[in-house]
Tab-separated table of C-alpha atoms and ligand atoms in Angstrom:
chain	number	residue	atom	x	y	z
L	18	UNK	CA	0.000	0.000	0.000
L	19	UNK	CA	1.403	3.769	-0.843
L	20	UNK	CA	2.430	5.913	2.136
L	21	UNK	CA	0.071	8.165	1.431
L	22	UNK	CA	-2.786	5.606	1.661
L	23	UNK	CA	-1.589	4.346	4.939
L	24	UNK	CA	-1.135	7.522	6.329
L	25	UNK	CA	-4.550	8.484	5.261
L	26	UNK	CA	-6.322	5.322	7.379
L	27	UNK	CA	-4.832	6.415	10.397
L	28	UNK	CA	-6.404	10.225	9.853
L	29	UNK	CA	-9.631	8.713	9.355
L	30	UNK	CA	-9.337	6.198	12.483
L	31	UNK	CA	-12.152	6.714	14.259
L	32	UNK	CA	-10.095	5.020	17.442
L	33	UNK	CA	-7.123	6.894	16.455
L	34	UNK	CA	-7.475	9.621	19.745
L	35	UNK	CA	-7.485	6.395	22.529
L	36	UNK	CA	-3.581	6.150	21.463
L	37	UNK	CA	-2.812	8.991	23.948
L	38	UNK	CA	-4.438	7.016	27.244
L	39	UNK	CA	-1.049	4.619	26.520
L	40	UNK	CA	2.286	5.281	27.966
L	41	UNK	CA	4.332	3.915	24.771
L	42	UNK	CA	8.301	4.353	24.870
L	43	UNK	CA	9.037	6.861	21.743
L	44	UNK	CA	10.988	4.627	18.800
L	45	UNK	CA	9.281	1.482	19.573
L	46	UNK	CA	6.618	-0.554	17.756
L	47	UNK	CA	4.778	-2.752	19.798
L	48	UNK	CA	2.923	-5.732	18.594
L	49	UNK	CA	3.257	-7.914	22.048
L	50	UNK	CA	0.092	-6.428	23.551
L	51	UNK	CA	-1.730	-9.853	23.201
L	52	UNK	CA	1.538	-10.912	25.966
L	53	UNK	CA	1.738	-8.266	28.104
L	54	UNK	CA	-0.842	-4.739	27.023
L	55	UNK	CA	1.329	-1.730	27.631
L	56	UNK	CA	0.723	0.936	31.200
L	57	UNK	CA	-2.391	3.323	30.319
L	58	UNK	CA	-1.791	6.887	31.949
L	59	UNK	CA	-5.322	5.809	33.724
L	60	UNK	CA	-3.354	2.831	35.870
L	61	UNK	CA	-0.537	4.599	36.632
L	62	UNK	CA	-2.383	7.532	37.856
L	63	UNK	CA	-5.263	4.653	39.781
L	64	UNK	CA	-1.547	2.908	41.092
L	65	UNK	CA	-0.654	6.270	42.753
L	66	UNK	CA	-3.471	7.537	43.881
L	67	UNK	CA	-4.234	4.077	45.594
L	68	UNK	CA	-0.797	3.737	47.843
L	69	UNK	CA	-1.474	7.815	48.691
L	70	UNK	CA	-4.770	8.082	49.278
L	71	UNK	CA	-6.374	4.627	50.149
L	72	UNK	CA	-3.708	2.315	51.399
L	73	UNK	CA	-1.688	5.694	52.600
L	74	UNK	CA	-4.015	7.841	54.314
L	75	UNK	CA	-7.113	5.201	54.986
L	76	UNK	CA	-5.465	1.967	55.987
L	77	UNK	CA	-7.697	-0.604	56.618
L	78	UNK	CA	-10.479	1.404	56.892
L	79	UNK	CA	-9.963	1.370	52.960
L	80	UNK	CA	-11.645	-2.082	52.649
L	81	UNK	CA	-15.443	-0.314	53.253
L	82	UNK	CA	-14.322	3.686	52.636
L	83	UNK	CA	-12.479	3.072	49.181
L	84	UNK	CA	-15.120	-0.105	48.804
L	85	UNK	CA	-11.927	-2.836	48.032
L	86	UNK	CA	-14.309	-5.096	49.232
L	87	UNK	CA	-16.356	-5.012	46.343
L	88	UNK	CA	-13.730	-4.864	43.460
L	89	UNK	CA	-14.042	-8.393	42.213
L	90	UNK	CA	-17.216	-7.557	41.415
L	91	UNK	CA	-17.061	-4.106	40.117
L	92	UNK	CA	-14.307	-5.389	38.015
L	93	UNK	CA	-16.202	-8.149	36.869
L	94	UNK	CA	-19.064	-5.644	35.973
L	95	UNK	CA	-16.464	-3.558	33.772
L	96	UNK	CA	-14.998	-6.930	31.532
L	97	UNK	CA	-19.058	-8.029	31.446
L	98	UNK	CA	-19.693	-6.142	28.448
L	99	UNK	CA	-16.461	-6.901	26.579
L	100	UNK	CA	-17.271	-10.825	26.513
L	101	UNK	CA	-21.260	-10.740	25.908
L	102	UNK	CA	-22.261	-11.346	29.182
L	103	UNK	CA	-24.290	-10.431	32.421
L	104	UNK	CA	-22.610	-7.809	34.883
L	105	UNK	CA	-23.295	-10.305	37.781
L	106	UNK	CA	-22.037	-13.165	36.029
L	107	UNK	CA	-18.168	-12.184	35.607
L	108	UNK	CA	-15.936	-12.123	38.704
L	109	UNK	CA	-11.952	-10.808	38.472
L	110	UNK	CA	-9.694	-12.719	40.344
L	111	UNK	CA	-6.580	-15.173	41.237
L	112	UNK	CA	-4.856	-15.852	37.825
L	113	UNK	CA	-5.937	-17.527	34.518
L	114	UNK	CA	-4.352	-20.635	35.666
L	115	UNK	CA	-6.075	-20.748	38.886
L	116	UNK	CA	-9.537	-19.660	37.547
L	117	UNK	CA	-8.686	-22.798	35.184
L	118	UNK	CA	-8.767	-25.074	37.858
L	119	UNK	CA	-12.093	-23.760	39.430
L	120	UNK	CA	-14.121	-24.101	36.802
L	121	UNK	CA	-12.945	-27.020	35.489
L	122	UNK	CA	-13.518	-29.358	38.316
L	123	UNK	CA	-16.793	-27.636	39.062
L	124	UNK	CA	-17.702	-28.439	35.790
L	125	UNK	CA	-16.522	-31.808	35.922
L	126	UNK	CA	-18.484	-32.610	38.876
L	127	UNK	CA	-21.448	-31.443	37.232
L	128	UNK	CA	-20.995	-34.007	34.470
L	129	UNK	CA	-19.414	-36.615	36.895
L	130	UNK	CA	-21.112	-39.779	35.101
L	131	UNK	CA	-19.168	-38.944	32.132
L	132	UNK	CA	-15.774	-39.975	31.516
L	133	UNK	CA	-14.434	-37.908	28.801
L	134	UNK	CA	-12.610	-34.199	29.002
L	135	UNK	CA	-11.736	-32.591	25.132
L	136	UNK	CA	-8.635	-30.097	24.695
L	137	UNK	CA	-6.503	-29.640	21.478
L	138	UNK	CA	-3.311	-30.637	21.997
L	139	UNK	CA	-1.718	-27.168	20.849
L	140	UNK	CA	-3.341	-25.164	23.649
L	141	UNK	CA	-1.720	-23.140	25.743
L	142	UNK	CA	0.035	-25.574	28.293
L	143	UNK	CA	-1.071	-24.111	31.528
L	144	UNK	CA	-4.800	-25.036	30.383
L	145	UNK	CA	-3.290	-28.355	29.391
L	146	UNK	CA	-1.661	-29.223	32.872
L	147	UNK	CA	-4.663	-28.199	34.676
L	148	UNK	CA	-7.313	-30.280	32.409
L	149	UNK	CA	-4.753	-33.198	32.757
L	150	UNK	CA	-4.813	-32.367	36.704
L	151	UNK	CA	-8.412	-31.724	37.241
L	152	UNK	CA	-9.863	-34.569	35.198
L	153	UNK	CA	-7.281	-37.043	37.618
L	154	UNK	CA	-8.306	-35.264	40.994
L	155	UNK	CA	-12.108	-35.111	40.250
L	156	UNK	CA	-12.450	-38.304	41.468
L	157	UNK	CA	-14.715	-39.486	38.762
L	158	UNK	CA	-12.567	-41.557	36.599
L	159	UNK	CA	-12.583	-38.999	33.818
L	160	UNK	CA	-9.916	-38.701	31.527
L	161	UNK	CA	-8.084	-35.893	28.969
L	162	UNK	CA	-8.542	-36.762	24.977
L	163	UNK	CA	-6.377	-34.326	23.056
L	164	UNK	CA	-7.085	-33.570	19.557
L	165	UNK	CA	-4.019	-32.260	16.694
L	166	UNK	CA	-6.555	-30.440	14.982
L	167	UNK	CA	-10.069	-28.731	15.947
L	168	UNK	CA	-11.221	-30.793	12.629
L	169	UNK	CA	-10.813	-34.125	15.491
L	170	UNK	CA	-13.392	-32.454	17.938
L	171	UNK	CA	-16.467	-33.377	15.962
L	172	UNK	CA	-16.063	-36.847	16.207
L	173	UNK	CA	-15.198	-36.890	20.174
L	174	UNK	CA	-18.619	-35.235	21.000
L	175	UNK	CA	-20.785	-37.787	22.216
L	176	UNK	CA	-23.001	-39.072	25.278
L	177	UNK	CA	-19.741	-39.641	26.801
L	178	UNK	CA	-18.279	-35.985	26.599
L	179	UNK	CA	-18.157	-34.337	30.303
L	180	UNK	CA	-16.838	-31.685	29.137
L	181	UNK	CA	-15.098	-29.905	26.099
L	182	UNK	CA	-12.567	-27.556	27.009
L	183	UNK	CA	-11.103	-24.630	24.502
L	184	UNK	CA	-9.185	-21.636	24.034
L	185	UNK	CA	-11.294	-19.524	21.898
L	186	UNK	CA	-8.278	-17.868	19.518
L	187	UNK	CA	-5.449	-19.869	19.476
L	188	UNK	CA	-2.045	-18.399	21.268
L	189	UNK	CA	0.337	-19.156	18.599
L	190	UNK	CA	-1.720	-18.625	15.243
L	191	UNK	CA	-4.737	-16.387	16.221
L	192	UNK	CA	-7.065	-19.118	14.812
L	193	UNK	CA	-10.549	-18.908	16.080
L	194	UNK	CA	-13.537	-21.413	16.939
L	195	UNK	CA	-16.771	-20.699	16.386
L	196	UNK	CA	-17.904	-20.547	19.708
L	197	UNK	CA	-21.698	-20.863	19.525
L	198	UNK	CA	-21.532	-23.249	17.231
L	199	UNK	CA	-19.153	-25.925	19.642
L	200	UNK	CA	-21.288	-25.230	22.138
L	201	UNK	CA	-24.360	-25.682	20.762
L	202	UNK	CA	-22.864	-28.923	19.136
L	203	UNK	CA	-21.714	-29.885	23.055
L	204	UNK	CA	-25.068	-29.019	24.650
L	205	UNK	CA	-27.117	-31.583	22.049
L	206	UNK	CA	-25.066	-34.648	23.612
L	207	UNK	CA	-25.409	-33.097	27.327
L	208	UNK	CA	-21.673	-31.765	27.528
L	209	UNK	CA	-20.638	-28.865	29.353
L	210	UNK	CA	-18.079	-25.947	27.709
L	211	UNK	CA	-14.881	-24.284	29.502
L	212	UNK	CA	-13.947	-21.293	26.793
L	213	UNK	CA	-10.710	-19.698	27.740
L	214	UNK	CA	-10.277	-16.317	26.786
L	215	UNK	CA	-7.021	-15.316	27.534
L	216	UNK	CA	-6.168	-13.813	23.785
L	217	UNK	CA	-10.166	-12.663	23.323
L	218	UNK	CA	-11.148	-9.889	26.076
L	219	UNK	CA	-10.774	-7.062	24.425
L	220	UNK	CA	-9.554	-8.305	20.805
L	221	UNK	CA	-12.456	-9.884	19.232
L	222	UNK	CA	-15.981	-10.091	20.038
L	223	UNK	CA	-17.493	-12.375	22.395
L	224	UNK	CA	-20.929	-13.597	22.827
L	225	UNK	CA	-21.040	-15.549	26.232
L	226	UNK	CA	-24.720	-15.256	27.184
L	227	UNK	CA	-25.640	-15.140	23.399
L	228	UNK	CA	-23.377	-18.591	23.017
L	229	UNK	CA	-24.842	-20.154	26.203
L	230	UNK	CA	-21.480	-20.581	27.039
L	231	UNK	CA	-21.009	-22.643	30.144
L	232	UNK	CA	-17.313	-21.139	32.000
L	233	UNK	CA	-15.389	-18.617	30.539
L	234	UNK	CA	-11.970	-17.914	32.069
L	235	UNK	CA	-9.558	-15.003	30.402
L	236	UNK	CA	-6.259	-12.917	30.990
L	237	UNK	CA	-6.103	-9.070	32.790
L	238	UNK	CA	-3.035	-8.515	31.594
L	239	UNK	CA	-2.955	-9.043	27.919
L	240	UNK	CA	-5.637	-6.540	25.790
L	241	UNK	CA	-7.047	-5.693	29.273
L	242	UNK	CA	-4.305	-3.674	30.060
L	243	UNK	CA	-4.358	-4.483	33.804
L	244	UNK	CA	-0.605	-4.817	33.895
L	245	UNK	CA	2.225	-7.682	34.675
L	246	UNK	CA	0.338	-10.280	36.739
L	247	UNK	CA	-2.614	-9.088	36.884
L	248	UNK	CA	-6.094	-10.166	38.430
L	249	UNK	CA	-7.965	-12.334	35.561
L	250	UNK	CA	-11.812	-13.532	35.560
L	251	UNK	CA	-14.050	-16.185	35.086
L	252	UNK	CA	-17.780	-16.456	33.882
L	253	UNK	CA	-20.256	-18.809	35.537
L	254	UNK	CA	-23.804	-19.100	33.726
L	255	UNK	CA	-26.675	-17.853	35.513
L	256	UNK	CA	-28.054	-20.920	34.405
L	257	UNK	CA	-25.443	-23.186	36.388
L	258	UNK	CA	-24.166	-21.074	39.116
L	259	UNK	CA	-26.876	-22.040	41.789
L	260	UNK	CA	-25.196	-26.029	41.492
L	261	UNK	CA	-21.828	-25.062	40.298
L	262	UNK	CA	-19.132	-25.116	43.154
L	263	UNK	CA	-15.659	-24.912	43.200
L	264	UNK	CA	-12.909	-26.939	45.156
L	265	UNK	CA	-11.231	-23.952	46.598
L	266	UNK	CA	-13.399	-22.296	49.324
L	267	UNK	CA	-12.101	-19.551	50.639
L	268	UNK	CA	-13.620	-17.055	53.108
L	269	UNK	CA	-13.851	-14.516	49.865
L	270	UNK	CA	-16.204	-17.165	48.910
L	271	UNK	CA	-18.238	-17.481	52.004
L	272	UNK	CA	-22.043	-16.041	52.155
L	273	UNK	CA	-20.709	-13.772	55.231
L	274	UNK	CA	-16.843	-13.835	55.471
L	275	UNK	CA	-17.133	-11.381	58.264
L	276	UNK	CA	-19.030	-13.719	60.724
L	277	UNK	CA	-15.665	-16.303	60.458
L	278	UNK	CA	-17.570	-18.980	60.835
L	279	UNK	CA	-15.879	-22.702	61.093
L	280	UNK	CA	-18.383	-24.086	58.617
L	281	UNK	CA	-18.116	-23.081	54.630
L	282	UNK	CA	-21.227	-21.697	53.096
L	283	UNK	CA	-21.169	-20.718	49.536
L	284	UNK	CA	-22.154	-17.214	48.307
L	285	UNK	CA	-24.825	-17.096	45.925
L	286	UNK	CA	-23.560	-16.752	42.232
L	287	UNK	CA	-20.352	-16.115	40.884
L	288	UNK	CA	-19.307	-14.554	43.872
L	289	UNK	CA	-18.367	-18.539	45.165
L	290	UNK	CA	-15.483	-18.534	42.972
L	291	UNK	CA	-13.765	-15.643	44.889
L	292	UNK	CA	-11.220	-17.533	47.047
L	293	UNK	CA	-8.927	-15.398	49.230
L	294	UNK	CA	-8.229	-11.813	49.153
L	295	UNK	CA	-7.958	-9.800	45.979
L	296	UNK	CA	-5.216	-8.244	44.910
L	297	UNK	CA	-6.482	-4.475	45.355
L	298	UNK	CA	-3.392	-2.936	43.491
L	299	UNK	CA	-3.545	-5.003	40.545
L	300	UNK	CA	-7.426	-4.698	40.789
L	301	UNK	CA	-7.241	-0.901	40.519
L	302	UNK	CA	-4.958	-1.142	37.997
L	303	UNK	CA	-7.132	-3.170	35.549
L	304	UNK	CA	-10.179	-1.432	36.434
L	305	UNK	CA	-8.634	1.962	35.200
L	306	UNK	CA	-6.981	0.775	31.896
L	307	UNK	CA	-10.857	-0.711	31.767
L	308	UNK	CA	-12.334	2.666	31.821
L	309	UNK	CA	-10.898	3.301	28.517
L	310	UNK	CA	-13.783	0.478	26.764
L	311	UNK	CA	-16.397	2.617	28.410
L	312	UNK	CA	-18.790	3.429	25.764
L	313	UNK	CA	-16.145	1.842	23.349
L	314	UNK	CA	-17.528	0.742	19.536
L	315	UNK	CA	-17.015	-2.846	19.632
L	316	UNK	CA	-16.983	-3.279	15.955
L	317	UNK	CA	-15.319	-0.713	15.275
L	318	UNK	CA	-12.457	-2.117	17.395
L	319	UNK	CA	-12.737	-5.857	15.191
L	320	UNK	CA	-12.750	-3.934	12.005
L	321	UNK	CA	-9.389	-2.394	12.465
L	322	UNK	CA	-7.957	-5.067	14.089
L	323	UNK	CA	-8.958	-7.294	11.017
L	324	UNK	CA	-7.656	-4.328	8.838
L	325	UNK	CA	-4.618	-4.037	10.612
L	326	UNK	CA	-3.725	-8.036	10.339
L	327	UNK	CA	-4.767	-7.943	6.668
L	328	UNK	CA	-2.529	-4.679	5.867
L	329	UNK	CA	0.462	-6.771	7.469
L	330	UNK	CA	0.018	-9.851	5.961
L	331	UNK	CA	-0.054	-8.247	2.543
L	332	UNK	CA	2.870	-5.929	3.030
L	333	UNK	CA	5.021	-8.995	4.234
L	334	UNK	CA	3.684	-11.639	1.420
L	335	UNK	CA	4.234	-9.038	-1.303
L	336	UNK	CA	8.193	-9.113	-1.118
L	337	UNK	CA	8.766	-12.296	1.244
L	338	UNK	CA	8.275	-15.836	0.465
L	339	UNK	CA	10.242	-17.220	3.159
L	340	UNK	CA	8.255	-16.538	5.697
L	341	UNK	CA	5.272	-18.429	5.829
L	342	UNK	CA	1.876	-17.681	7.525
L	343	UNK	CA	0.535	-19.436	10.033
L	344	UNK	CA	-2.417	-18.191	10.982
L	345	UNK	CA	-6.004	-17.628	9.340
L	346	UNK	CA	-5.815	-15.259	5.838
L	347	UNK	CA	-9.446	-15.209	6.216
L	348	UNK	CA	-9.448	-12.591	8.652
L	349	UNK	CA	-12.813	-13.467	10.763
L	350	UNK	CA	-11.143	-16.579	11.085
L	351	UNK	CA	-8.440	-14.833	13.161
L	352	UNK	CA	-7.687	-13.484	16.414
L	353	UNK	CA	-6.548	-10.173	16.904
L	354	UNK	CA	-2.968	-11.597	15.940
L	355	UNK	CA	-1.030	-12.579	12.682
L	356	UNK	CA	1.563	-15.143	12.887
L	357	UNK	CA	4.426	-16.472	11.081
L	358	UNK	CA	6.303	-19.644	10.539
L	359	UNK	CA	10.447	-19.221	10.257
L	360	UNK	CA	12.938	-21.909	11.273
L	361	UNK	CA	14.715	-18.867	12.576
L	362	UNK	CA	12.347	-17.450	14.262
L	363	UNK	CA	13.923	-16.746	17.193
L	364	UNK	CA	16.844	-14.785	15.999
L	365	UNK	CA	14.401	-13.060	13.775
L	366	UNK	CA	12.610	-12.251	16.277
L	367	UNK	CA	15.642	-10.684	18.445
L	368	UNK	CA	16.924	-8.504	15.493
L	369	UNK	CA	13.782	-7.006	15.368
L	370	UNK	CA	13.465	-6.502	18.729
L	371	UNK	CA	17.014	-4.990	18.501
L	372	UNK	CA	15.538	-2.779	15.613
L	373	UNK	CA	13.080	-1.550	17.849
L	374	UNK	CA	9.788	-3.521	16.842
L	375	UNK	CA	8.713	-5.886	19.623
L	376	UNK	CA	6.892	-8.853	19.056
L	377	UNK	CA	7.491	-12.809	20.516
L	378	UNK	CA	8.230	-15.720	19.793
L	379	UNK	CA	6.470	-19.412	20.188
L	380	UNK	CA	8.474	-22.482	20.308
L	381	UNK	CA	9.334	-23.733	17.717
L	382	UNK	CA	9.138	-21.636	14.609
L	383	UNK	CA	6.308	-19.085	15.737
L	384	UNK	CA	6.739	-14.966	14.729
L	385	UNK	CA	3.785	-13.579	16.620
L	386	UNK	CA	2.083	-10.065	16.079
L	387	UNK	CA	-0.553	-8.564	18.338
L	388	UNK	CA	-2.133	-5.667	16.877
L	389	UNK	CA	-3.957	-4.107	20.082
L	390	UNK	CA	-6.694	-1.571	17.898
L	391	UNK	CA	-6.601	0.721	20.672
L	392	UNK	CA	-3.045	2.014	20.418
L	393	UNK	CA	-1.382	0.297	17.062
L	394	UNK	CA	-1.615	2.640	13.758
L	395	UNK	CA	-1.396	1.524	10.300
L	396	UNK	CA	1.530	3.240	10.094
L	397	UNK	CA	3.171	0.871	12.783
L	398	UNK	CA	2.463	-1.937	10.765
L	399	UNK	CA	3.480	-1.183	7.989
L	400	UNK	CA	6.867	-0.137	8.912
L	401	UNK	CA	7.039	-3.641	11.563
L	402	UNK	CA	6.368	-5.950	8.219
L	403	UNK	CA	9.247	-3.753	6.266
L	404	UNK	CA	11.188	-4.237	9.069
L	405	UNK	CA	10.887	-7.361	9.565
L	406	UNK	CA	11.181	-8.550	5.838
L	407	UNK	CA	14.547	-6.572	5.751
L	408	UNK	CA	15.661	-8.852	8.468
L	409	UNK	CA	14.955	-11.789	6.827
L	410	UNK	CA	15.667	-10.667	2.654
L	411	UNK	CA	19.452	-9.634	4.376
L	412	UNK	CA	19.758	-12.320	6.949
L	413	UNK	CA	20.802	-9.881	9.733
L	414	UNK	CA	19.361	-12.096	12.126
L	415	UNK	CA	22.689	-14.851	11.219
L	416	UNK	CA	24.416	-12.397	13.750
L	417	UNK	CA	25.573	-14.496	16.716
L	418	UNK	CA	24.332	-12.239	19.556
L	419	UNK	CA	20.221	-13.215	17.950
L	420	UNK	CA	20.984	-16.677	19.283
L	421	UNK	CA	21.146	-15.908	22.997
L	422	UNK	CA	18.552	-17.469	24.549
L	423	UNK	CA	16.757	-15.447	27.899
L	424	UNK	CA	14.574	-16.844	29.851
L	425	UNK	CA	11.410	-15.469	29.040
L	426	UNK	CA	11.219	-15.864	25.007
M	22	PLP	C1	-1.801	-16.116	28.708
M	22	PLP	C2	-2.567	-17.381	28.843
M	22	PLP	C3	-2.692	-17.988	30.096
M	22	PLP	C4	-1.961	-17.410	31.269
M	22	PLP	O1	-2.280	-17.939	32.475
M	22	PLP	P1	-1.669	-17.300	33.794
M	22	PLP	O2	-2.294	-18.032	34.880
M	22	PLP	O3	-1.982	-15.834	33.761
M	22	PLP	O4	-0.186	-17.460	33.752
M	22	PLP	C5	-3.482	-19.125	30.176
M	22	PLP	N1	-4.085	-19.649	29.094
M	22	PLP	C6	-3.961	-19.079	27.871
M	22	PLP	C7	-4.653	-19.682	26.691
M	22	PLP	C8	-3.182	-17.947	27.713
M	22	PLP	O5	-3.031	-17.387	26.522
């Protein structure tokens, strides 16, 4: 595409002004939102304000006067509309990982005369350690079938499926399910559905309520913005959340935590799948760099971020063969990512870096690309896939110091 062209769809970018709410460091281009989202001037300013004026001047007396008490739920409230689903139905807390393992067993329990759990073997291995783990300690004699391809699920749903179990855009190639579809198919044979959308909230679209999804878990610290280790959330069914329970009860959990009462007695709704105490500055932090999606267009955020994967595909495919894609070219099919196979990738992926365009890598030969709509221009991506074409058309990334391995890749 001409300069002039690209410059001319970031004039018209209706999202163009929410690039200013991001604390970006000048000369960089970054495409690893989908790994980490970048500070918003919002959570720095909610970080500060919370050590001075809650934590600082209130003390404890901040739990009921700065209402920390109820910030799982007022959290929850603020992802709610991002993921198509019910303000009292979403709940932010503990990590992805951890939300995981709640809803998973409570779902297997719920379908404990059934013996079979579905995953695809490519998911993101956190969600396959804890299906592996929760399927063995449900105590039900149910068991993990993976699948190579999503083409294999069809065939595994049955009157034996407990419970199907996906990520709804693939980490490492941005393909997306069709998520009321699966579950519909699920729901025919009596199967319950776990969506995790760690690489969804806030980068596509998502129907929950409209799906009659089951569980939804997903990320705070990826397009949510909430920062490096954020609080995450989970989504409980108003349909299932009076017999759903979880294993970990915790006083957060407890109908009246306050009364510290020996005996456990679940909260009603989601509000059962709080477990200890939530992490207030990380909680203030995503609820912030949430306030930025208030009275956000939704589609307009999917257009560009299918506009913005197309416009780098093309500029990369027009003058690179080497690289090859691996994710969707149909771009509803896709994530808010674009993706590409290299044997090299990870020295590719350093020079680049080096060159001052950030993206990751994914073992073995993944280039990955977030395109976050609310802060990347057209102009970024254009000059990333020139940049990163260079790299490869010149073989700069041969350069022995590209080979280093750190420990976070
Ligand atoms: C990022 C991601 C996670 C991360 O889980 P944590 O508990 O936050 O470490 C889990 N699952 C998927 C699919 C992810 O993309």
């Amino acid at each position: 595409m001409e300069r002039d062209q690209v410059l001319r769809l970031d004039r018209e970018d209706a999202l163009a002004g929410l690039r200013d709410a991001f604390i970006l460091p000048a000369d960089t281009i970054y495409l690893d939102g989908n790994s980490l989202g970048p500070v918003t001037h919002a959570a720095r300013q909610a970080l500060i304000d919370t050590v001075d004026d809650e934590w600082g001047a209130q003390l404890i007396g901040a739990w009921n006067s700065a209402d920390w008490v109820h910030l799982p739920s007022r959290v929850g409230a603020l992802i709610a509309p991002l993921i198509g689903a019910g303000v009292d139905d979403v709940i932010c807390c503990d990590s992805t990982s951890i939300n995981l393992a709640k809803v998973m067993a409570a779902a297997l329990d719920l379908r404990a005369t059934r013996s079979r759990v579905v995953s695809e073997r490519g998911n993101f291995p956190t969600d396959l350690y804890m299906a592996e783990r929760c399927a063995a300690r449900a105590g039900h004699g149910q068991h993990v079938t993976w699948v190579d391809s999503a083409a294999d699920i069809e065939a595994l749903i049955d009157d034996d499926l407990a419970v199907l179990m996906l990520t709804h855009v693939d980490y490492r190639t941005g393909d997306m399910h069709d998520m009321k579809a699966l579950t519909a198919r699920a729901h025919a044979v009596g199967a319950l559905v776990v969506w995790d959308l760690a690489h969804s909230a806030g980068a596509v679209p998502v129907h929950l309520a409209d799906a009659d999804a089951d569980f939804a878990v997903g990320c705070g610290y990826k397009y949510l913005n909430g920062g490096p280790g954020a609080p995450a959330f989970l989504y409980v069914s108003p349909a299932l959340q009076s017999e759903a329970s979880q294993p970990l009860a915790g006083w957060f959990g407890h109908a009246a935590p306050f009364d510290f009462t020996p005996d456990y007695r679940p909260a009603d709704g989601v509000q059962s799948f709080l477990t200890g105490t939530p992490p207030i500055l990380g909680m203030r932090a995503l609820e912030a760099s949430l306030s930025l999606w208030r009275g956000a267009d939704l589609a307009a955020v999917r257009a560009k971020s299918m506009a913005l994967g197309d416009l780098f595909i093309d500029t990369v495919e027009a003058v690179c063969d080497e690289l090859v894609l691996a994710s969707p070219r149909d771009a509803r099919r896709r994530g808010s990512q674009v993706s590409f196979r290299h044997p090299a990738a990870y020295a590719i992926m350093q020079a680049l870096i080096a060159e001052g365009v950030i993206g990751d890598m994914r073992s073995p030969d993944i280039l990955r690309f977030g395109f976050a709509p609310l802060y990347t221009r057209y102009v970024d991506v254009v000059a990333a896939a020139e940049r990163l074409v260079a790299i490869v058309d010149e073989r700069r990334f041969d350069a022995p110091r590209y080979r280093q391995k750190a420990a976070v890749t």
